[in-house]
């Protein structure tokens, strides 16, 4: 993901549907290599995380989307998600009656196509593969859960290849002597495109920092060293 909030496109196009259907649009998105100095070295399968925004859509329009130059994964059908609230929340596309769409079609040359009907009251739709989680989301999580919390201490333990800091957080009840505790190490997002790990990490931190007897027992008994974003370069 890196710092990008949208898919990196080498080409895109929007045109009325070729068959003349009214209120119908064909959107073609070409995914660009975004592997930095590794472009041309890493296999196509590394291109498997995308996020883009379709703005200016109208309720009940039909949108036919073709994504090209994708990673060679047959499971694109099951991992697409959408948002109609500017990315605040995302929902899986398959099986959602509020977001009717055609059965997907896996095309030659690593392309993927599907169509959908724009929900009522919607003027902008974000599409993504996996529920997105990027550096901005990671910083927001730190601001909401970690910064200023009396049970949290922050340590910069190194830096990434692209010189981003690696931030590790120590979570415990610091009034209890260390000798009476056991230590737990957790790291997340070694492969940042696999965003499920980042969301699980966020949920774990929320539980660990709750103002509940269970969380207080955890903090008095354990020291949690957690690295939420082990690979901030994406």
PDB file of C-alpha atoms in Angstrom:
ATOM      1  CA  UNK A   1       0.000   0.000   0.000  1.00  0.00           C
ATOM      2  CA  UNK A   2       2.770   2.490   0.855  1.00  0.00           C
ATOM      3  CA  UNK A   3       1.389   6.034   1.105  1.00  0.00           C
ATOM      4  CA  UNK A   4      -0.951   5.698  -1.857  1.00  0.00           C
ATOM      5  CA  UNK A   5      -4.667   5.855  -1.172  1.00  0.00           C
ATOM      6  CA  UNK A   6      -5.708   4.979  -4.738  1.00  0.00           C
ATOM      7  CA  UNK A   7      -4.705   2.467  -7.327  1.00  0.00           C
ATOM      8  CA  UNK A   8      -1.692   3.496  -9.407  1.00  0.00           C
ATOM      9  CA  UNK A   9      -2.989   3.587 -12.965  1.00  0.00           C
ATOM     10  CA  UNK A  10      -0.923   3.521 -16.120  1.00  0.00           C
ATOM     11  CA  UNK A  11      -4.101   3.966 -18.176  1.00  0.00           C
ATOM     12  CA  UNK A  12      -7.797   4.346 -17.576  1.00  0.00           C
ATOM     13  CA  UNK A  13     -10.849   5.130 -19.620  1.00  0.00           C
ATOM     14  CA  UNK A  14     -14.550   5.834 -19.144  1.00  0.00           C
ATOM     15  CA  UNK A  15     -17.030   5.616 -22.025  1.00  0.00           C
ATOM     16  CA  UNK A  16     -20.738   5.010 -22.629  1.00  0.00           C
ATOM     17  CA  UNK A  17     -21.544   1.318 -23.029  1.00  0.00           C
ATOM     18  CA  UNK A  18     -20.833   0.141 -26.551  1.00  0.00           C
ATOM     19  CA  UNK A  19     -24.255  -1.495 -26.912  1.00  0.00           C
ATOM     20  CA  UNK A  20     -25.992   1.862 -26.439  1.00  0.00           C
ATOM     21  CA  UNK A  21     -27.688   0.958 -23.161  1.00  0.00           C
ATOM     22  CA  UNK A  22     -28.763   4.225 -21.467  1.00  0.00           C
ATOM     23  CA  UNK A  23     -27.244   5.166 -18.093  1.00  0.00           C
ATOM     24  CA  UNK A  24     -24.496   2.596 -18.668  1.00  0.00           C
ATOM     25  CA  UNK A  25     -20.753   3.201 -18.479  1.00  0.00           C
ATOM     26  CA  UNK A  26     -17.711   1.099 -19.284  1.00  0.00           C
ATOM     27  CA  UNK A  27     -14.738   1.760 -16.990  1.00  0.00           C
ATOM     28  CA  UNK A  28     -11.356   0.242 -17.824  1.00  0.00           C
ATOM     29  CA  UNK A  29      -8.529   0.413 -15.283  1.00  0.00           C
ATOM     30  CA  UNK A  30      -4.958  -0.646 -16.034  1.00  0.00           C
ATOM     31  CA  UNK A  31      -2.962  -1.533 -12.923  1.00  0.00           C
ATOM     32  CA  UNK A  32       0.656  -0.399 -13.069  1.00  0.00           C
ATOM     33  CA  UNK A  33       3.681  -2.093 -11.542  1.00  0.00           C
ATOM     34  CA  UNK A  34       4.243  -0.373  -8.198  1.00  0.00           C
ATOM     35  CA  UNK A  35       7.033  -2.484  -6.763  1.00  0.00           C
ATOM     36  CA  UNK A  36       9.603   0.324  -6.779  1.00  0.00           C
ATOM     37  CA  UNK A  37      13.081  -0.748  -7.855  1.00  0.00           C
ATOM     38  CA  UNK A  38      11.771  -4.295  -8.249  1.00  0.00           C
ATOM     39  CA  UNK A  39       9.591  -3.468 -11.281  1.00  0.00           C
ATOM     40  CA  UNK A  40      10.241  -6.063 -13.928  1.00  0.00           C
ATOM     41  CA  UNK A  41      11.837  -8.395 -11.368  1.00  0.00           C
ATOM     42  CA  UNK A  42       8.975  -9.425  -9.105  1.00  0.00           C
ATOM     43  CA  UNK A  43       6.363 -11.677 -10.746  1.00  0.00           C
ATOM     44  CA  UNK A  44       2.954 -10.450 -11.848  1.00  0.00           C
ATOM     45  CA  UNK A  45       1.389 -12.131  -8.818  1.00  0.00           C
ATOM     46  CA  UNK A  46       2.628  -9.272  -6.622  1.00  0.00           C
ATOM     47  CA  UNK A  47       0.073  -6.914  -8.203  1.00  0.00           C
ATOM     48  CA  UNK A  48      -2.862  -7.925  -6.027  1.00  0.00           C
ATOM     49  CA  UNK A  49      -3.842  -4.885  -3.939  1.00  0.00           C
ATOM     50  CA  UNK A  50      -5.865  -2.103  -5.493  1.00  0.00           C
ATOM     51  CA  UNK A  51      -8.064   0.766  -4.405  1.00  0.00           C
ATOM     52  CA  UNK A  52      -9.754   3.315  -6.651  1.00  0.00           C
ATOM     53  CA  UNK A  53     -12.580   5.830  -6.548  1.00  0.00           C
ATOM     54  CA  UNK A  54     -15.352   6.217  -9.130  1.00  0.00           C
ATOM     55  CA  UNK A  55     -16.700   9.743  -8.689  1.00  0.00           C
ATOM     56  CA  UNK A  56     -19.647  11.477 -10.322  1.00  0.00           C
ATOM     57  CA  UNK A  57     -21.769   8.330 -10.641  1.00  0.00           C
ATOM     58  CA  UNK A  58     -25.568   8.494 -10.540  1.00  0.00           C
ATOM     59  CA  UNK A  59     -28.062   6.317  -8.711  1.00  0.00           C
ATOM     60  CA  UNK A  60     -29.112   3.232 -10.666  1.00  0.00           C
ATOM     61  CA  UNK A  61     -26.458   3.708 -13.363  1.00  0.00           C
ATOM     62  CA  UNK A  62     -24.913   0.492 -14.646  1.00  0.00           C
ATOM     63  CA  UNK A  63     -21.107   0.422 -14.353  1.00  0.00           C
ATOM     64  CA  UNK A  64     -19.114  -2.193 -16.247  1.00  0.00           C
ATOM     65  CA  UNK A  65     -15.596  -2.437 -14.819  1.00  0.00           C
ATOM     66  CA  UNK A  66     -12.596  -4.130 -16.399  1.00  0.00           C
ATOM     67  CA  UNK A  67      -9.364  -4.350 -14.396  1.00  0.00           C
ATOM     68  CA  UNK A  68      -6.308  -5.199 -16.484  1.00  0.00           C
ATOM     69  CA  UNK A  69      -2.721  -6.254 -15.799  1.00  0.00           C
ATOM     70  CA  UNK A  70      -3.572  -7.854 -12.481  1.00  0.00           C
ATOM     71  CA  UNK A  71      -1.804 -10.468 -10.460  1.00  0.00           C
ATOM     72  CA  UNK A  72      -2.524 -14.010 -11.598  1.00  0.00           C
ATOM     73  CA  UNK A  73      -4.963 -14.931  -8.820  1.00  0.00           C
ATOM     74  CA  UNK A  74      -8.265 -16.685  -9.580  1.00  0.00           C
ATOM     75  CA  UNK A  75      -9.802 -15.504  -6.301  1.00  0.00           C
ATOM     76  CA  UNK A  76     -10.467 -11.888  -7.315  1.00  0.00           C
ATOM     77  CA  UNK A  77     -14.162 -12.716  -7.340  1.00  0.00           C
ATOM     78  CA  UNK A  78     -14.253 -13.322  -3.590  1.00  0.00           C
ATOM     79  CA  UNK A  79     -12.104 -10.439  -2.392  1.00  0.00           C
ATOM     80  CA  UNK A  80     -13.546  -7.272  -3.950  1.00  0.00           C
ATOM     81  CA  UNK A  81     -15.104  -4.751  -1.561  1.00  0.00           C
ATOM     82  CA  UNK A  82     -16.834  -1.408  -1.979  1.00  0.00           C
ATOM     83  CA  UNK A  83     -17.566   1.747  -0.001  1.00  0.00           C
ATOM     84  CA  UNK A  84     -20.199   4.441  -0.543  1.00  0.00           C
ATOM     85  CA  UNK A  85     -19.185   6.592   2.472  1.00  0.00           C
ATOM     86  CA  UNK A  86     -15.758   7.804   1.289  1.00  0.00           C
ATOM     87  CA  UNK A  87     -13.909   4.816   2.666  1.00  0.00           C
ATOM     88  CA  UNK A  88     -15.226   4.954   6.238  1.00  0.00           C
ATOM     89  CA  UNK A  89     -16.577   1.425   5.888  1.00  0.00           C
ATOM     90  CA  UNK A  90     -16.251  -1.294   3.258  1.00  0.00           C
ATOM     91  CA  UNK A  91     -18.538  -4.209   2.392  1.00  0.00           C
ATOM     92  CA  UNK A  92     -17.853  -7.346   0.374  1.00  0.00           C
ATOM     93  CA  UNK A  93     -19.406  -7.200  -3.065  1.00  0.00           C
ATOM     94  CA  UNK A  94     -20.491 -10.852  -3.528  1.00  0.00           C
ATOM     95  CA  UNK A  95     -23.937 -11.630  -2.205  1.00  0.00           C
ATOM     96  CA  UNK A  96     -24.778  -8.060  -1.146  1.00  0.00           C
ATOM     97  CA  UNK A  97     -28.320  -7.240  -2.296  1.00  0.00           C
ATOM     98  CA  UNK A  98     -27.654  -3.512  -1.848  1.00  0.00           C
ATOM     99  CA  UNK A  99     -24.916  -3.711  -4.458  1.00  0.00           C
ATOM    100  CA  UNK A 100     -26.266  -5.915  -7.271  1.00  0.00           C
ATOM    101  CA  UNK A 101     -23.699  -6.937  -9.829  1.00  0.00           C
ATOM    102  CA  UNK A 102     -23.101  -9.474 -12.519  1.00  0.00           C
ATOM    103  CA  UNK A 103     -21.173 -12.676 -12.094  1.00  0.00           C
ATOM    104  CA  UNK A 104     -17.497 -11.875 -12.646  1.00  0.00           C
ATOM    105  CA  UNK A 105     -15.593 -12.965 -15.688  1.00  0.00           C
ATOM    106  CA  UNK A 106     -11.906 -13.854 -15.597  1.00  0.00           C
ATOM    107  CA  UNK A 107     -10.469 -12.683 -18.912  1.00  0.00           C
ATOM    108  CA  UNK A 108      -7.230 -13.521 -20.758  1.00  0.00           C
ATOM    109  CA  UNK A 109      -4.017 -11.577 -20.010  1.00  0.00           C
ATOM    110  CA  UNK A 110      -4.738 -11.266 -16.310  1.00  0.00           C
ATOM    111  CA  UNK A 111      -7.909  -9.209 -16.557  1.00  0.00           C
ATOM    112  CA  UNK A 112     -11.060  -9.291 -14.479  1.00  0.00           C
ATOM    113  CA  UNK A 113     -14.480  -7.859 -15.362  1.00  0.00           C
ATOM    114  CA  UNK A 114     -17.790  -7.332 -13.568  1.00  0.00           C
ATOM    115  CA  UNK A 115     -20.681  -4.905 -13.624  1.00  0.00           C
ATOM    116  CA  UNK A 116     -22.871  -3.402 -10.917  1.00  0.00           C
ATOM    117  CA  UNK A 117     -25.775  -1.028 -10.364  1.00  0.00           C
ATOM    118  CA  UNK A 118     -25.053   2.156  -8.424  1.00  0.00           C
ATOM    119  CA  UNK A 119     -27.020   2.140  -5.121  1.00  0.00           C
ATOM    120  CA  UNK A 120     -29.622   4.846  -4.520  1.00  0.00           C
ATOM    121  CA  UNK A 121     -28.285   8.123  -3.155  1.00  0.00           C
ATOM    122  CA  UNK A 122     -24.702   7.389  -4.204  1.00  0.00           C
ATOM    123  CA  UNK A 123     -22.434   9.767  -6.134  1.00  0.00           C
ATOM    124  CA  UNK A 124     -19.033   8.199  -5.356  1.00  0.00           C
ATOM    125  CA  UNK A 125     -17.947   4.588  -4.973  1.00  0.00           C
ATOM    126  CA  UNK A 126     -14.600   3.219  -3.837  1.00  0.00           C
ATOM    127  CA  UNK A 127     -13.578  -0.229  -5.037  1.00  0.00           C
ATOM    128  CA  UNK A 128     -10.783  -2.278  -3.531  1.00  0.00           C
ATOM    129  CA  UNK A 129      -9.386  -5.751  -3.258  1.00  0.00           C
ATOM    130  CA  UNK A 130      -9.234  -6.654   0.425  1.00  0.00           C
ATOM    131  CA  UNK A 131     -10.489  -4.259   3.048  1.00  0.00           C
ATOM    132  CA  UNK A 132      -7.966  -1.404   2.635  1.00  0.00           C
ATOM    133  CA  UNK A 133      -5.392  -0.592   5.293  1.00  0.00           C
ATOM    134  CA  UNK A 134      -2.501   1.735   4.435  1.00  0.00           C
ATOM    135  CA  UNK A 135      -0.032   3.986   6.256  1.00  0.00           C
ATOM    136  CA  UNK A 136      -2.685   6.626   6.891  1.00  0.00           C
ATOM    137  CA  UNK A 137      -4.898   4.008   8.549  1.00  0.00           C
ATOM    138  CA  UNK A 138      -1.965   2.829  10.663  1.00  0.00           C
ATOM    139  CA  UNK A 139      -1.222   6.387  11.847  1.00  0.00           C
ATOM    140  CA  UNK A 140      -4.900   6.981  12.620  1.00  0.00           C
ATOM    141  CA  UNK A 141      -4.942   3.797  14.704  1.00  0.00           C
ATOM    142  CA  UNK A 142      -1.894   4.958  16.666  1.00  0.00           C
ATOM    143  CA  UNK A 143      -3.459   8.370  17.306  1.00  0.00           C
ATOM    144  CA  UNK A 144      -6.755   6.872  18.460  1.00  0.00           C
ATOM    145  CA  UNK A 145      -5.445   4.012  20.601  1.00  0.00           C
ATOM    146  CA  UNK A 146      -1.807   4.488  21.540  1.00  0.00           C
ATOM    147  CA  UNK A 147      -0.603   8.087  21.732  1.00  0.00           C
ATOM    148  CA  UNK A 148      -1.035   9.585  25.182  1.00  0.00           C
ATOM    149  CA  UNK A 149      -2.115   6.321  26.819  1.00  0.00           C
ATOM    150  CA  UNK A 150      -0.478   5.816  30.237  1.00  0.00           C
ATOM    151  CA  UNK A 151      -0.114   2.096  29.534  1.00  0.00           C
ATOM    152  CA  UNK A 152       1.822   2.607  26.281  1.00  0.00           C
ATOM    153  CA  UNK A 153       5.430   3.513  25.514  1.00  0.00           C
ATOM    154  CA  UNK A 154       6.683   4.024  21.979  1.00  0.00           C
ATOM    155  CA  UNK A 155      10.092   2.843  20.724  1.00  0.00           C
ATOM    156  CA  UNK A 156      11.648   3.382  17.284  1.00  0.00           C
ATOM    157  CA  UNK A 157      13.563   0.137  16.742  1.00  0.00           C
ATOM    158  CA  UNK A 158      14.887   0.724  13.224  1.00  0.00           C
ATOM    159  CA  UNK A 159      13.925   1.866   9.768  1.00  0.00           C
ATOM    160  CA  UNK A 160      12.694   0.333   6.542  1.00  0.00           C
ATOM    161  CA  UNK A 161      14.569   0.118   3.246  1.00  0.00           C
ATOM    162  CA  UNK A 162      12.863   3.368   2.211  1.00  0.00           C
ATOM    163  CA  UNK A 163      13.887   5.016   5.512  1.00  0.00           C
ATOM    164  CA  UNK A 164      10.510   4.914   7.239  1.00  0.00           C
ATOM    165  CA  UNK A 165      10.651   4.421  11.024  1.00  0.00           C
ATOM    166  CA  UNK A 166       9.702   1.064  12.532  1.00  0.00           C
ATOM    167  CA  UNK A 167       7.574   1.901  15.562  1.00  0.00           C
ATOM    168  CA  UNK A 168       7.201  -0.694  18.304  1.00  0.00           C
ATOM    169  CA  UNK A 169       4.796  -0.120  21.193  1.00  0.00           C
ATOM    170  CA  UNK A 170       5.259  -1.515  24.699  1.00  0.00           C
ATOM    171  CA  UNK A 171       1.943  -2.053  26.475  1.00  0.00           C
ATOM    172  CA  UNK A 172       1.668  -2.982  30.134  1.00  0.00           C
ATOM    173  CA  UNK A 173       0.797  -1.675  33.582  1.00  0.00           C
ATOM    174  CA  UNK A 174       4.080   0.077  34.319  1.00  0.00           C
ATOM    175  CA  UNK A 175       3.292   0.226  38.043  1.00  0.00           C
ATOM    176  CA  UNK A 176       3.818  -3.535  38.271  1.00  0.00           C
ATOM    177  CA  UNK A 177       7.485  -4.698  38.364  1.00  0.00           C
ATOM    178  CA  UNK A 178       8.723  -6.273  35.128  1.00  0.00           C
ATOM    179  CA  UNK A 179      10.050  -9.318  36.982  1.00  0.00           C
ATOM    180  CA  UNK A 180       6.486 -10.370  37.772  1.00  0.00           C
ATOM    181  CA  UNK A 181       5.409 -10.448  34.109  1.00  0.00           C
ATOM    182  CA  UNK A 182       5.801 -12.510  30.974  1.00  0.00           C
ATOM    183  CA  UNK A 183       6.593 -10.825  27.658  1.00  0.00           C
ATOM    184  CA  UNK A 184       4.679 -11.279  24.373  1.00  0.00           C
ATOM    185  CA  UNK A 185       5.963 -10.178  20.948  1.00  0.00           C
ATOM    186  CA  UNK A 186       3.550  -9.566  18.034  1.00  0.00           C
ATOM    187  CA  UNK A 187       4.248  -8.071  14.633  1.00  0.00           C
ATOM    188  CA  UNK A 188       1.876  -7.413  11.748  1.00  0.00           C
ATOM    189  CA  UNK A 189       1.959  -6.413   8.068  1.00  0.00           C
ATOM    190  CA  UNK A 190       5.147  -8.095   6.944  1.00  0.00           C
ATOM    191  CA  UNK A 191       3.088  -8.436   3.736  1.00  0.00           C
ATOM    192  CA  UNK A 192       1.029  -5.207   3.921  1.00  0.00           C
ATOM    193  CA  UNK A 193      -1.224  -6.191   0.999  1.00  0.00           C
ATOM    194  CA  UNK A 194      -2.612  -8.943   3.245  1.00  0.00           C
ATOM    195  CA  UNK A 195      -4.600  -6.396   5.214  1.00  0.00           C
ATOM    196  CA  UNK A 196      -6.520  -8.852   7.378  1.00  0.00           C
ATOM    197  CA  UNK A 197      -3.500  -9.041   9.684  1.00  0.00           C
ATOM    198  CA  UNK A 198      -3.515  -5.272  10.192  1.00  0.00           C
ATOM    199  CA  UNK A 199      -7.200  -5.253  11.134  1.00  0.00           C
ATOM    200  CA  UNK A 200      -6.693  -8.141  13.555  1.00  0.00           C
ATOM    201  CA  UNK A 201      -3.782  -6.232  15.101  1.00  0.00           C
ATOM    202  CA  UNK A 202      -5.986  -3.177  15.571  1.00  0.00           C
ATOM    203  CA  UNK A 203      -8.695  -5.258  17.233  1.00  0.00           C
ATOM    204  CA  UNK A 204      -6.156  -6.885  19.545  1.00  0.00           C
ATOM    205  CA  UNK A 205      -4.855  -3.470  20.621  1.00  0.00           C
ATOM    206  CA  UNK A 206      -8.379  -2.239  21.293  1.00  0.00           C
ATOM    207  CA  UNK A 207      -9.043  -5.251  23.520  1.00  0.00           C
ATOM    208  CA  UNK A 208      -5.687  -4.965  25.321  1.00  0.00           C
ATOM    209  CA  UNK A 209      -6.224  -1.278  26.128  1.00  0.00           C
ATOM    210  CA  UNK A 210      -9.849  -1.495  27.241  1.00  0.00           C
ATOM    211  CA  UNK A 211     -10.860  -0.199  30.651  1.00  0.00           C
ATOM    212  CA  UNK A 212     -12.113  -3.615  31.759  1.00  0.00           C
ATOM    213  CA  UNK A 213     -11.052  -6.086  34.483  1.00  0.00           C
ATOM    214  CA  UNK A 214      -9.908  -8.527  31.784  1.00  0.00           C
ATOM    215  CA  UNK A 215      -7.644  -5.974  30.082  1.00  0.00           C
ATOM    216  CA  UNK A 216      -6.307  -4.752  33.413  1.00  0.00           C
ATOM    217  CA  UNK A 217      -5.359  -8.346  34.310  1.00  0.00           C
ATOM    218  CA  UNK A 218      -3.543  -8.705  30.980  1.00  0.00           C
ATOM    219  CA  UNK A 219      -1.578  -5.494  31.515  1.00  0.00           C
ATOM    220  CA  UNK A 220      -0.615  -6.431  35.086  1.00  0.00           C
ATOM    221  CA  UNK A 221       0.511  -9.922  34.046  1.00  0.00           C
ATOM    222  CA  UNK A 222       2.138  -9.348  30.663  1.00  0.00           C
ATOM    223  CA  UNK A 223       4.264  -6.953  28.659  1.00  0.00           C
ATOM    224  CA  UNK A 224       3.049  -6.713  25.059  1.00  0.00           C
ATOM    225  CA  UNK A 225       5.642  -5.595  22.528  1.00  0.00           C
ATOM    226  CA  UNK A 226       3.789  -4.992  19.284  1.00  0.00           C
ATOM    227  CA  UNK A 227       5.000  -3.791  15.885  1.00  0.00           C
ATOM    228  CA  UNK A 228       1.795  -2.922  14.001  1.00  0.00           C
ATOM    229  CA  UNK A 229       3.428  -2.174  10.625  1.00  0.00           C
ATOM    230  CA  UNK A 230       6.514  -4.304  10.112  1.00  0.00           C
ATOM    231  CA  UNK A 231       6.839  -3.338   6.437  1.00  0.00           C
ATOM    232  CA  UNK A 232       5.727   0.300   5.968  1.00  0.00           C
ATOM    233  CA  UNK A 233       7.161   0.388   2.429  1.00  0.00           C
ATOM    234  CA  UNK A 234       4.299  -1.736   1.095  1.00  0.00           C
TER     235      UNK A 234
END
